[in-house]
Amino acid sequence: MAAKTNVLFGKKLKDATNKDLYYAIASIVNDEVHPQWGETNHTYEKKKVKQVFYLSMEFLVGRLLENNLLNCGLLDDANGALKKIGKDPEKVYANEPDAGLGNGGLGRLAACFLDSLASLKYPGHGCGIRYRYGLFEQRIIHGHQIELPDYWLQEEYPWETRKGEESVKIHFRGSVHMHRKIDGSLEFHYKNTDQVNAVPYDIPVVGYNNQVVNTLRLWSAESITRDTDYLTSKSSKYYHHLDHKHSIEQISGFLYPDDSSYEGKELRLKQQYFLVSASIQNILRHFKRQIGAPLSDLPEYIAIQINDTHPSLAIPEFMRILMDDENLGWDQAWEITRHTIAYTNHTTLSEALEKWPKTMVQELLPRIYMIIDEINERFCRGLWFDHPELRDVIPELAIIADEQVHMARLAIVGSFSVNGVAKIHTDILKKKEMKHFYQLFPDRFNNKTNGVTHRRWLLQVNPRLSTVISEVIGPNWICRPSQLISLLRYSKDASFLEKVDKVKLENKRSLASLIYDRTGIKIDEHSIFDVQIKRLHEYKRQLLNIFHVIYLYNELKDNPNLDLTPRTFIFGAKAAPSYHLAKEVIKLIHTVASIVNHDPDIRGKLKVVFLENYNVSLAEKIIPATDISEQISTASKEASGTGNMKMMMNGALTVGTMDGANIEIRDLVGDQHIFMFGLKADEVLNYYEHGGYTARDIYNTDDRVRRILDQLNEGVFGSQEIEFKDIYYNILYHNDPYFVLKDFDPYIETHELVEQAYRDRSTWMNMSVTNIAYSGKFSSDRTIQEYASEIWKINKTHP
Ligand code: 26V
């Protein structure tokens, strides 16, 4: 390290700042990783192994230094060396910007998958966009969310390597010209296109303790014309040049926030095609140079997974290159494309389904539109002739319908695999959302329940717990997470439970001090840490949680002597900038916090904390200290959830609805080790279809509910009377679309059970350890094994 700081900064170790040390250690890691990276690539090339490419608009990787140190076996050395010179490792690692290139679950899943691919020695790589601005930084001012740009690349990012020589050209707009060749086939040429340079920046993905280093390739948009080119033209085109350059760089300018409802913005479509075209061109170049087999064999060497419909233009883009550049006929090109691409669906929320205006696609991507049109024609013709039973529903299945291109339909028709992300989610796809497609292509549909990398989300973020676990069952769980199940033998062992309990208390103490530093709020480390951290969305029902807080507050006001176990409610959530109701909920949480936290009648029994700018590195601090994991979405709405898994792994107990992966958690741990409540998915779907729920009836009959809603409406919780009227109206006049009132009573009752359980330490710790023991199933290693053997058909490499 001394040598590094000297070489990099010309400084003696004792004079190095935390930031200098961050760069020095990153450079040491790179020295270790880069040769292994070259070796891994060489092995893949030499053995011509089948590889998978994971195409995603988002990779929410967070910080990499500590993770890379851990995976290449240098973490203990680095921590030791830093401590020796009187430095706090945490403060050194905190100099890395959090790579926030994702919105939430979908993007973080992609990052976990990369870790598992490399750690299991699978040849699998990520393809994404190098956004200059990640998801916005959240500030709270007077309880309101304010968005600031997240310029994460301001300083040198030590993990990326620019590969200028591997750039590819992307074409937008222009016109398509057909020409008939002597053999009668058609040839296509494009004229007057706008050209953009896609430049790859590679980031190493380091496997755990195994010498494997895969690649995350992020594409950056650059202008083709050099800054000096315009000098040759007669009139000065300086400003035109700058303007043009700016508009091209905008393509990889920023990540779009996941909105409450989907909106077709042209720049977003450009981003999607940019990612897809660059990645597919790159994959084909790899195939021709390194594999060299006939194109018809391509599906034996390459699989492409598309993360939601966002990269679904991969299908027509693959067709375009195979036909226009490689001169294959339609049928052959289709055969190859359809057997290479697999699609993952991440949501059944109809308002989130991607559709693009037909004219927008036609103008921006004329050749791609022609191909989608042809795919659609052939698909609909097949339906008409071969499936007369489906003739009536063709408009619901057609890829182009009501002047729009329906991306999920394109993705299903053009792929060999369609998967959901938890059992119930896949069942809903099969039975409801995609039932006609399931009828047509039953073999394509399959489930792959999500997972999270236990190396980051247990081993790295909770070293204390990891040590205690390894003390009793040995360290093999690190590579075989299913072995955590051996902990069941200790789930009633008083001395082990006591150790786990002590670890939790230490973690809670650390979080309490972080909370104090950031908010000035003092919290009781012995209180129940009741945590809901996730994007703010109506369906995730942060509102139900804050109603519980208001209810408890009212109870304590009525009876200040109430025997209540102290609770700390912790929230972290970003709302999409244009999501009005979500922002109201953030304001409400702050308003409630400001009242509850300062009311002497409460005597510190309740505290409400909202931690601003929730992101990966904050999650890493909160999760190890969580007692209660709030997973309370309206049943049927949360495709899987992955925060539920991270918290379970760290010994938190779930308060949850029968939704997404919560159901699979319950199936494993059993009803006695989890707190489930509320409407079931079929009940919710039934209400949506047939009616029968009236929120006002609950308002009229339940005093607790009426009191809360009236407090919102009458301005008890807010200085201005109108502040929370929209929430009030949404519940009473739009009939509570997410069933907050309907689930209120069972939710309150469940939390009473939580309180009773918490008072009995040995029962609680037994529940906690049981959850940790069963959490091995939710390692993304298991998920990736399933993708590898059931979808991708790829093998592990043996170096
Ligand atoms: C939609 C949009 C639309 C506007 C532009 C930006 C944008 C970005 C993302 C999305 C879709 C988000 C879908 C999503 O994140 N689904 C979540 O996926 C997780 C991983 O499978 C899963 O655990 C969550 O339950 C699911 O909500």
XYZ file of C-alpha atoms and ligand atoms in Angstrom, residues 54 57-58 102-110 113 255-263 268 271-272 307-308 310 344-349 351-354 356 420-422 425 448 450 535 537 539-540 637-645 660-661 787, ligand 1:
88
model
C -27.532 -10.784 -19.859
C -31.071 -1.440 -19.105
C -30.051 -1.507 -15.435
C -30.727 0.984 -11.693
C -34.075 1.803 -10.160
C -34.581 -1.036 -7.718
C -35.333 -4.753 -7.793
C -34.788 -5.388 -11.477
C -31.415 -3.669 -11.604
C -30.123 -5.097 -8.332
C -31.155 -8.588 -9.467
C -28.974 -8.154 -12.559
C -26.800 -12.532 -11.081
C -31.172 6.557 -16.343
C -34.939 6.953 -16.564
C -36.777 6.604 -13.269
C -39.327 3.816 -13.036
C -42.546 5.809 -13.162
C -45.944 5.052 -11.671
C -47.210 4.519 -15.169
C -45.372 3.832 -18.330
C -44.737 6.709 -20.756
C -35.762 6.093 -23.820
C -31.439 4.155 -25.329
C -33.036 0.767 -25.717
C -34.190 -8.427 -18.525
C -37.840 -7.437 -18.920
C -36.674 -3.114 -22.212
C -37.827 -12.584 -18.121
C -40.987 -10.803 -17.058
C -40.767 -8.716 -13.863
C -44.224 -7.270 -13.447
C -47.883 -7.897 -14.080
C -48.902 -4.306 -13.362
C -49.784 0.212 -16.308
C -46.098 -0.779 -16.472
C -46.340 -2.804 -19.703
C -44.201 -1.310 -22.434
C -44.367 2.270 -28.166
C -41.595 -15.186 -14.174
C -39.606 -14.426 -11.002
C -41.554 -16.280 -8.262
C -45.995 -14.546 -10.366
C -37.194 -18.934 -11.867
C -35.342 -14.738 -7.696
C -39.115 2.152 -3.899
C -45.177 2.757 -4.801
C -48.895 -1.161 -4.347
C -46.027 -1.596 -1.851
C -48.801 -7.075 -7.205
C -45.211 -7.727 -6.116
C -43.736 -10.100 -8.683
C -41.157 -11.456 -6.257
C -39.412 -8.962 -4.033
C -35.752 -9.464 -3.145
C -35.406 -7.244 -0.060
C -37.522 -9.877 1.720
C -34.722 -12.398 1.008
C -44.315 -12.827 -4.536
C -41.522 -14.764 -2.866
C -31.229 -20.563 -15.401
C -40.220 0.294 -15.745
C -39.790 1.472 -16.249
C -40.736 2.277 -17.043
C -40.294 3.690 -17.290
C -38.846 3.807 -17.587
C -37.958 3.196 -16.550
C -38.472 1.890 -16.026
C -37.639 1.066 -15.302
C -38.095 -0.142 -14.814
C -39.385 -0.525 -15.017
C -39.920 -1.846 -14.560
C -39.556 -2.208 -13.251
C -39.978 -3.623 -12.992
C -39.348 -4.116 -11.734
O -38.411 -3.552 -11.218
N -39.862 -5.213 -11.234
C -39.355 -5.788 -10.005
O -38.441 -6.819 -10.357
C -37.862 -7.423 -9.217
C -36.831 -8.401 -9.716
O -37.445 -9.430 -10.422
C -38.939 -8.079 -8.385
O -38.347 -8.635 -7.236
C -40.001 -7.056 -7.987
O -41.052 -7.703 -7.305
C -40.526 -6.359 -9.217
O -41.393 -5.304 -8.854
